[in-house]
PDB file of C-alpha atoms in Angstrom:
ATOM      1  CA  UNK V 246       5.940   1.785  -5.446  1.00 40.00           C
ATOM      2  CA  UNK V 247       6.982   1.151  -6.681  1.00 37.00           C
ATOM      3  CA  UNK V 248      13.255  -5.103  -2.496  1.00 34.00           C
ATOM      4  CA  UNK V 249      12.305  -9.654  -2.368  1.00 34.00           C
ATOM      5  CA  UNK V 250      14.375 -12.659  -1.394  1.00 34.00           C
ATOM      6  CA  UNK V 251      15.698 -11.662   1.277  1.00 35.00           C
ATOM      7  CA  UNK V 252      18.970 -12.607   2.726  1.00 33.00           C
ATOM      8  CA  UNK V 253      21.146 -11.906   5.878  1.00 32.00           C
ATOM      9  CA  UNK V 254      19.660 -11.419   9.162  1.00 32.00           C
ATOM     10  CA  UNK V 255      17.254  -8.524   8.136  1.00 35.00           C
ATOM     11  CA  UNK V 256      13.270  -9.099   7.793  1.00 37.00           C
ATOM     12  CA  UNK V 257      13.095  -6.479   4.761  1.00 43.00           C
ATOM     13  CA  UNK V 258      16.669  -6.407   2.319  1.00 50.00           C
ATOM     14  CA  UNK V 259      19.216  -8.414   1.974  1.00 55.00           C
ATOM     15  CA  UNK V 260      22.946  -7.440   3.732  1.00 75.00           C
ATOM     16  CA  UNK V 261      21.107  -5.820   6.844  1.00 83.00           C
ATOM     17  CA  UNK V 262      21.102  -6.603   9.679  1.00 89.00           C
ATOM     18  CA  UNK V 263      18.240  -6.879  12.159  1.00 89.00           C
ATOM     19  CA  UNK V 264      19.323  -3.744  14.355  1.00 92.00           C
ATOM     20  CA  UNK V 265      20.157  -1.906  11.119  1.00 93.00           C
ATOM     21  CA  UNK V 266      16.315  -3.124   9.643  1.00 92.00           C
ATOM     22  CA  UNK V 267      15.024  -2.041  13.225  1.00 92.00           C
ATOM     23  CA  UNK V 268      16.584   1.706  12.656  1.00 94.00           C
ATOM     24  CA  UNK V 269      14.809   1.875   9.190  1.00 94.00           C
ATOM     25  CA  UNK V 270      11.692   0.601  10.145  1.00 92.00           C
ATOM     26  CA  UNK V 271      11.529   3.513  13.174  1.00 92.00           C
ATOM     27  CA  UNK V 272      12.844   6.323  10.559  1.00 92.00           C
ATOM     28  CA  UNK V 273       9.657   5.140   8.162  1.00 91.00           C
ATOM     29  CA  UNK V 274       7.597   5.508  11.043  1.00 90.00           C
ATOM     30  CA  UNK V 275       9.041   9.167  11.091  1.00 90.00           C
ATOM     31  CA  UNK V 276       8.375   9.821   7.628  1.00 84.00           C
ATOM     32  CA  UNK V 277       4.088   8.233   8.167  1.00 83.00           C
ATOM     33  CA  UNK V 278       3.584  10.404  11.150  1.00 86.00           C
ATOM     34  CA  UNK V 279       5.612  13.407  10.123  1.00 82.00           C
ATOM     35  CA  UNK V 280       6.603  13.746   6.452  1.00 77.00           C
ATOM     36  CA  UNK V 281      10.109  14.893   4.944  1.00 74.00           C
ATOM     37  CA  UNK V 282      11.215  17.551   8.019  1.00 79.00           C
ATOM     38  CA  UNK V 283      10.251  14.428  10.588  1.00 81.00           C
ATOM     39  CA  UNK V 284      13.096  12.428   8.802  1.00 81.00           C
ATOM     40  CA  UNK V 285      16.485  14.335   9.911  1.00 86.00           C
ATOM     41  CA  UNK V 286      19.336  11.692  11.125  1.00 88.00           C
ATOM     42  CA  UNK V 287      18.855  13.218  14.726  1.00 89.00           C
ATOM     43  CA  UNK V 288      15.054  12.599  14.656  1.00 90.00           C
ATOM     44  CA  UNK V 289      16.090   8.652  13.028  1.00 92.00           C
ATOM     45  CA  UNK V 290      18.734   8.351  15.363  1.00 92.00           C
ATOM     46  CA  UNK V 291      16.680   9.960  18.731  1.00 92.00           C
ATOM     47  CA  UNK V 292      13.257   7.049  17.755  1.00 91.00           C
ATOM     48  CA  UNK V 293      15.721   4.248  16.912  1.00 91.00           C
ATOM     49  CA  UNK V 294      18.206   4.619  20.211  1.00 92.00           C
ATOM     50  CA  UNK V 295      21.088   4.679  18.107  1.00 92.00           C
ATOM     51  CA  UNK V 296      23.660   6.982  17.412  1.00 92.00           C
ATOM     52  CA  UNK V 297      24.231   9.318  14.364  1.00 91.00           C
ATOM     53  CA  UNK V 298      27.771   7.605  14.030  1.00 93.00           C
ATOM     54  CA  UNK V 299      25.598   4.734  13.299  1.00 92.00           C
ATOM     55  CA  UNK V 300      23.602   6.139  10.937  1.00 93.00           C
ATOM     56  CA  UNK V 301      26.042   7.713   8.779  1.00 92.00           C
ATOM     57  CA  UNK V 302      28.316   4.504   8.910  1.00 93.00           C
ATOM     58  CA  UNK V 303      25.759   2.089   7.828  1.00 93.00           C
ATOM     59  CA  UNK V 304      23.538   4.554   5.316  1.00 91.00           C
ATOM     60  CA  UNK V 305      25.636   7.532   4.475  1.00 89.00           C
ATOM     61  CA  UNK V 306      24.051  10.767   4.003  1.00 85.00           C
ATOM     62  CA  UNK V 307      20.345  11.536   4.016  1.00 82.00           C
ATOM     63  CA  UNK V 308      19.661  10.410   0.646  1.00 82.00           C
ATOM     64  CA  UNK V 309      21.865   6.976   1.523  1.00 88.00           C
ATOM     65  CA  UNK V 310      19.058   6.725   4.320  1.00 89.00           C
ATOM     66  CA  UNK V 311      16.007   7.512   1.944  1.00 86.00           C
ATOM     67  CA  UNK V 312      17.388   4.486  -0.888  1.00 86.00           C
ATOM     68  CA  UNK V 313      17.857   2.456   2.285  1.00 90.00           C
ATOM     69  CA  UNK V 314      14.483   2.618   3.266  1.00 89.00           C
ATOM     70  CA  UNK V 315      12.937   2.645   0.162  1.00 88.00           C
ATOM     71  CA  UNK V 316      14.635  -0.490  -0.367  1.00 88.00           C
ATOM     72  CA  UNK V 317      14.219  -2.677   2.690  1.00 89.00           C
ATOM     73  CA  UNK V 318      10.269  -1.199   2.152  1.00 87.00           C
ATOM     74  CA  UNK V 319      10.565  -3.287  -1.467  1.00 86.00           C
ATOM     75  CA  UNK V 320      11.990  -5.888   0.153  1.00 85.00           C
ATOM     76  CA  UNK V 321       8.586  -7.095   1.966  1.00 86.00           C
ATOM     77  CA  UNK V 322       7.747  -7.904  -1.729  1.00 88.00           C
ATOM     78  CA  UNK V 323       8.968 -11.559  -1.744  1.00 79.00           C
ATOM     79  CA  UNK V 324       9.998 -13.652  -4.153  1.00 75.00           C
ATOM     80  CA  UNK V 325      11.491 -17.323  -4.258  1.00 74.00           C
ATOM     81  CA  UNK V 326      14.272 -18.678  -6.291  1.00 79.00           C
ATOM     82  CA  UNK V 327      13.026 -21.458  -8.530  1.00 83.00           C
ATOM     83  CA  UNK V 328      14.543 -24.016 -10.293  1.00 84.00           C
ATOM     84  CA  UNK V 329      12.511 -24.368 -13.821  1.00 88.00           C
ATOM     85  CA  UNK V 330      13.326 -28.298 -13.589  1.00 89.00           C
ATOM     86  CA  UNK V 331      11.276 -28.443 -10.572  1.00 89.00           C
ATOM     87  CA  UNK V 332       8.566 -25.699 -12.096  1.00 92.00           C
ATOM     88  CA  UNK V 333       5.397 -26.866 -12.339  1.00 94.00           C
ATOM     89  CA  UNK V 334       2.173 -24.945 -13.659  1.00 94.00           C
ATOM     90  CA  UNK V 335       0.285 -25.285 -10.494  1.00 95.00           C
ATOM     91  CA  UNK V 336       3.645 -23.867  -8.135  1.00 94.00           C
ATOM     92  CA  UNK V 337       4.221 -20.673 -11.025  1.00 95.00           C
ATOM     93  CA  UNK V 338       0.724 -20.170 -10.493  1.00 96.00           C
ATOM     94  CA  UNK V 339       1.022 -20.258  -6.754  1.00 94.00           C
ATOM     95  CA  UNK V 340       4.094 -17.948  -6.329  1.00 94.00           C
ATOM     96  CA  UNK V 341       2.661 -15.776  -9.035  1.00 95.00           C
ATOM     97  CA  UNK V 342      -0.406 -15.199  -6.794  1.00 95.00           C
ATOM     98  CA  UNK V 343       1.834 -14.701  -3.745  1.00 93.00           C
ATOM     99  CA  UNK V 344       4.364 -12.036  -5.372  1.00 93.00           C
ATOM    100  CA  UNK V 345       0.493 -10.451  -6.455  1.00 94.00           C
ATOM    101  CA  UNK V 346      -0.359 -10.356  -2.947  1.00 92.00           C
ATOM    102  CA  UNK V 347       2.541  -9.131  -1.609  1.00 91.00           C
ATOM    103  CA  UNK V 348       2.697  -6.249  -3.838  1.00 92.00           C
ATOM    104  CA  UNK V 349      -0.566  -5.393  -3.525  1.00 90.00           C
ATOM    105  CA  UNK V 350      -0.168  -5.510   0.278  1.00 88.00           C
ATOM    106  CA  UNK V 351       2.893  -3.230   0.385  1.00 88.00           C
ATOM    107  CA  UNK V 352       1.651  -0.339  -2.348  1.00 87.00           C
ATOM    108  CA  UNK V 353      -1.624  -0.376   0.106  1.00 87.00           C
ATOM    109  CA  UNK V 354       0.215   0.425   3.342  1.00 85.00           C
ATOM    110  CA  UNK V 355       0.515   3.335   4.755  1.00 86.00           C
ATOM    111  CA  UNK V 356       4.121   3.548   4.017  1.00 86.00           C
ATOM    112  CA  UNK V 357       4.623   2.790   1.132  1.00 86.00           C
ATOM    113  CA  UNK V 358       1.409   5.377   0.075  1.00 86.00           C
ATOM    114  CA  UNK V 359       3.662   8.020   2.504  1.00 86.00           C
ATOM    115  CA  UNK V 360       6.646   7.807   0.075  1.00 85.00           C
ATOM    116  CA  UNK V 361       4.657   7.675  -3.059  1.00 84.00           C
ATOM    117  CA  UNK V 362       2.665  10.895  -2.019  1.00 84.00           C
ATOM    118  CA  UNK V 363       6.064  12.257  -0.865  1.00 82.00           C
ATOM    119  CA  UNK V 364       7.253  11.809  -4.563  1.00 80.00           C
ATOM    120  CA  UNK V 365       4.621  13.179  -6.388  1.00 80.00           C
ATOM    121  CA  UNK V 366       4.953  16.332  -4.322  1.00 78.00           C
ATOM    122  CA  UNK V 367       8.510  16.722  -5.286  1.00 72.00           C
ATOM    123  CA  UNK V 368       8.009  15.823  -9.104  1.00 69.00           C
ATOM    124  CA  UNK V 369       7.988  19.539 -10.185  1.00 66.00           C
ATOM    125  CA  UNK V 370      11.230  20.057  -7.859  1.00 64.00           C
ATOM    126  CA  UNK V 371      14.364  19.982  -9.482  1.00 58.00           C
ATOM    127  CA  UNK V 372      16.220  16.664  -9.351  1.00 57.00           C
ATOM    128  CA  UNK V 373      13.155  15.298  -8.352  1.00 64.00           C
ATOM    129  CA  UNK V 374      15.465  12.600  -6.341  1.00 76.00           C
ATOM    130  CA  UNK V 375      12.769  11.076  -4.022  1.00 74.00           C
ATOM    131  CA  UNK V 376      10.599   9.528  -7.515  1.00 78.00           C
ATOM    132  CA  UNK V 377      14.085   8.515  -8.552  1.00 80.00           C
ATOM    133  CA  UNK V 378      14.953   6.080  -5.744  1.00 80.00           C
ATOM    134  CA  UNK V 379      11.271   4.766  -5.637  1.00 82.00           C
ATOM    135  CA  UNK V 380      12.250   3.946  -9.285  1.00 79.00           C
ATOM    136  CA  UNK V 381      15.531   2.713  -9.007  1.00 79.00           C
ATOM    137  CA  UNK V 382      15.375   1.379  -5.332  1.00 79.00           C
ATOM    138  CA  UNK V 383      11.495   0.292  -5.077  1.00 79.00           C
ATOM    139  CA  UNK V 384       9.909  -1.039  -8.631  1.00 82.00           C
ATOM    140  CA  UNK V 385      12.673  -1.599 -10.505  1.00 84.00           C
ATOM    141  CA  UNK V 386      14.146  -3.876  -7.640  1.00 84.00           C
ATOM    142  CA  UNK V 387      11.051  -5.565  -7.439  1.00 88.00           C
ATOM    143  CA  UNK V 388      10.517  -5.899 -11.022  1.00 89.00           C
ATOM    144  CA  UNK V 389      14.112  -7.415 -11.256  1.00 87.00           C
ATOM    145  CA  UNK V 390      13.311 -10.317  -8.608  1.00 86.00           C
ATOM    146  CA  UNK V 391      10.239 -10.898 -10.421  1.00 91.00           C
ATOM    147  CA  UNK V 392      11.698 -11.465 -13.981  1.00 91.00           C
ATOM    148  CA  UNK V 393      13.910 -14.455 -12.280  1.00 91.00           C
ATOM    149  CA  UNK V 394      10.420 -16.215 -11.591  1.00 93.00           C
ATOM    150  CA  UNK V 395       8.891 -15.245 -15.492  1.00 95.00           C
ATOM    151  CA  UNK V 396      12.042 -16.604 -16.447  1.00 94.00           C
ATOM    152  CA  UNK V 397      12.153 -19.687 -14.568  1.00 94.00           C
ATOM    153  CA  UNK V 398       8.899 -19.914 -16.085  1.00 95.00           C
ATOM    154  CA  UNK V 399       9.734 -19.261 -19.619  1.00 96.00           C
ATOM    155  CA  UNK V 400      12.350 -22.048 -19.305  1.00 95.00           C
ATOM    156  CA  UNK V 401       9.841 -24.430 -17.853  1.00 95.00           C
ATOM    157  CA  UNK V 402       7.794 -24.353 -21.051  1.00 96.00           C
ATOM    158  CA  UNK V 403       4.909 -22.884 -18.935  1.00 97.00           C
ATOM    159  CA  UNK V 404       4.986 -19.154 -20.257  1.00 97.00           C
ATOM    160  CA  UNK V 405       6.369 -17.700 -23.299  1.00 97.00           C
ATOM    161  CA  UNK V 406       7.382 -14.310 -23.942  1.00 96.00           C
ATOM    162  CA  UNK V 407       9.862 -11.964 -25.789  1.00 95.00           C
ATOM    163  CA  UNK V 408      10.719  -9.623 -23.027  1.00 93.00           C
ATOM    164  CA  UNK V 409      11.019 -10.011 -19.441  1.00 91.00           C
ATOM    165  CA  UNK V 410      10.855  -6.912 -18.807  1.00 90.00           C
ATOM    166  CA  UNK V 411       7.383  -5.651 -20.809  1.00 93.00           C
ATOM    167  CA  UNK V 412       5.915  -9.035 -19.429  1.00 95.00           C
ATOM    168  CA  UNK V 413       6.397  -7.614 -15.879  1.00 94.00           C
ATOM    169  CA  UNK V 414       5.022  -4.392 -16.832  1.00 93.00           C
ATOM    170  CA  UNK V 415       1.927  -6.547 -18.200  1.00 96.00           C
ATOM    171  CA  UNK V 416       1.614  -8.469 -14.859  1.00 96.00           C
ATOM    172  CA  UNK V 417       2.411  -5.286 -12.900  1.00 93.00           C
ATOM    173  CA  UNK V 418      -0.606  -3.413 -14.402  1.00 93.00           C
ATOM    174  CA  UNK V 419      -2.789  -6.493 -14.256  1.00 95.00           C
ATOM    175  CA  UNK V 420      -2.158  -6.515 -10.575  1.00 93.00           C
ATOM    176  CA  UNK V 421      -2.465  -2.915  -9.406  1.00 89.00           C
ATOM    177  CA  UNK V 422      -4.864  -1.777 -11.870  1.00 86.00           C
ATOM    178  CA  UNK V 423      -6.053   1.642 -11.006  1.00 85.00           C
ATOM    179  CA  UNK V 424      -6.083   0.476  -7.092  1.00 82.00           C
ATOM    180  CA  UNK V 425      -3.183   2.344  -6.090  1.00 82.00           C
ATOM    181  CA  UNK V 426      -4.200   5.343  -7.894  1.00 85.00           C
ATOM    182  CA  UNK V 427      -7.285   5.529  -5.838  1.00 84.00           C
ATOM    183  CA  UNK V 428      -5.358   4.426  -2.352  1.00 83.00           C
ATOM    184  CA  UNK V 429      -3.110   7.634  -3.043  1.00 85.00           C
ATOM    185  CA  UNK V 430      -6.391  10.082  -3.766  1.00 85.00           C
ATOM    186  CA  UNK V 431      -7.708   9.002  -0.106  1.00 83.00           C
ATOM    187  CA  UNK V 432      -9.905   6.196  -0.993  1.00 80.00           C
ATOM    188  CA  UNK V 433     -10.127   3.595   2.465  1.00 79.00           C
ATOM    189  CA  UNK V 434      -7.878   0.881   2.142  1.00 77.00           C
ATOM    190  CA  UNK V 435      -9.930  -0.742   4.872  1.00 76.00           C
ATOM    191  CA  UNK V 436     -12.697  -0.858   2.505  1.00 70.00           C
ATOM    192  CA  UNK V 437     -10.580  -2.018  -0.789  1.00 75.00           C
ATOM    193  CA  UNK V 438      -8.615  -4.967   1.667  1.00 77.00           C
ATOM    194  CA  UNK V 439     -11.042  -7.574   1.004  1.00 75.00           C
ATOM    195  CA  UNK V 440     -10.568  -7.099  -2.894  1.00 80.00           C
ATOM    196  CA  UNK V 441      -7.025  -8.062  -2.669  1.00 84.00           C
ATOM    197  CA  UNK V 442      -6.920 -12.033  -2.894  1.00 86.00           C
ATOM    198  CA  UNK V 443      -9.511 -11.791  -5.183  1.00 89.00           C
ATOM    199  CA  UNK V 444      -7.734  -9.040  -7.032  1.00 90.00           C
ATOM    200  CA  UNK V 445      -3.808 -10.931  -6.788  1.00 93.00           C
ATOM    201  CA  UNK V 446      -5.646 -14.485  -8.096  1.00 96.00           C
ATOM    202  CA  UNK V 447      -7.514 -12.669 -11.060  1.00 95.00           C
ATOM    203  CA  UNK V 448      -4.634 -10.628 -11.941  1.00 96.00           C
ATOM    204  CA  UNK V 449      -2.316 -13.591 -11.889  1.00 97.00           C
ATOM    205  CA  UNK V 450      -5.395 -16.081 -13.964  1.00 97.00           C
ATOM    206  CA  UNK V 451      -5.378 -12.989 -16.410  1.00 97.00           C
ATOM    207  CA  UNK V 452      -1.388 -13.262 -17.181  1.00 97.00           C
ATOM    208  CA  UNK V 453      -1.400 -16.720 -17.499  1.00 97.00           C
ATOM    209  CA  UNK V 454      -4.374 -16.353 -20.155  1.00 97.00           C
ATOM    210  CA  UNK V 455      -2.294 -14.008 -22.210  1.00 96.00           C
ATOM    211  CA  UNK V 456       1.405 -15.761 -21.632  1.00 97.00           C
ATOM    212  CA  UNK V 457       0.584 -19.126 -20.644  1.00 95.00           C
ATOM    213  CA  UNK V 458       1.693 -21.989 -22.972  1.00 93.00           C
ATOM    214  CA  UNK V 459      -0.824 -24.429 -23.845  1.00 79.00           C
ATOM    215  CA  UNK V 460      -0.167 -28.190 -22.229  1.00 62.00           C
TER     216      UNK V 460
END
């Protein structure tokens, strides 16, 4: 996938609250055990003891539920504001290899691999609205959140590059490699879990061997 500081009183996205993060945590249990025709606003509103009123005012339509959840899903992806006055090489390199670890820990669960597998069935649809919102709701959020931190960086004197945004893509592929690729064709994830420090603090030595500013 491919949503970070958060804020509020919600665990996954900033604005929600924790009854409203409850309610989208229970309707992406839905969509694990049942796929698309599990996730209807009565079947949401029925596993989350809430009321469809409730749904509709806090989400909106179906698709308003679907970015919802997409996003509070990207929003177990942290990040942390930083300061590049207080930056050092040592902390970059820490909360580079925790943002690594994260996302590698989010694209491996069974959610997130739910949604993703969701998508690529609908990409010959028309609209194709589902890969959309992973886009616009999931990576790009993520990727966002991250280019404060390569910034920070950047202004630190630790890291120097052009453009934020190809330098995520960099430490994106770095990171995920073809791992997720191979989560989504049915390979364990029980079996590929204790490859993913390793893989997060390689990835992460790797992008500061390309980008890193000699001291």
């Amino acid at each position: 996938m491919q949503v970070a500081a958060q804020g509020g009183a919600s665990e996954g996205g900033g604005g929600l609250t924790k009854r409203q993060g409850t309610v989208l945590e229970r309707a992406l249990g839905l969509l694990v055990e049942g796929g698309e025709r599990a996730l209807t606003t009565a079947g949401v509103a029925r596993a989350a003891n809430c009321s469809k009123e409730s749904l509709y005012k806090w989400f909106g339509d179906r698709d308003g539920l679907l970015s919802a959840m997409i996003a509070y899903q990207a929003g177990k992806v942290r990040t942390v504001e930083v300061e590049a006055e207080t930056l050092t090489a040592e902390r970059l390199r820490l909360h580079l290899v925790a943002f690594a670890r994260d996302l590698i820990d989010v694209l491996s669960g069974d959610v997130s691999l739910a949604l993703n597998r969701l998508a690529i069935g609908q990409a010959s649809r028309e609209g194709a609205k589902l890969g959309r919102l992973l886009q616009e709701r999931g990576r790009r959020q993520i990727g966002r959140r991250a280019a404060a931190l390569l910034e920070a960086g950047r202004k630190a004197g630790l890291i120097a590059f052009d453009s934020a945004e190809e330098t995520y893509g960099t430490l994106y592929g770095l990171i995920v490699s073809d791992m997720h690729l191979r989560m989504l064709l049915g390979e364990d994830t029980g079996a590929l879990r204790q490859e993913f420090t390793p893989r997060a603090e390689k990835a992460v030595d790797a992008f500061l061997r390309l980008y890193g500013v000699k001291g």
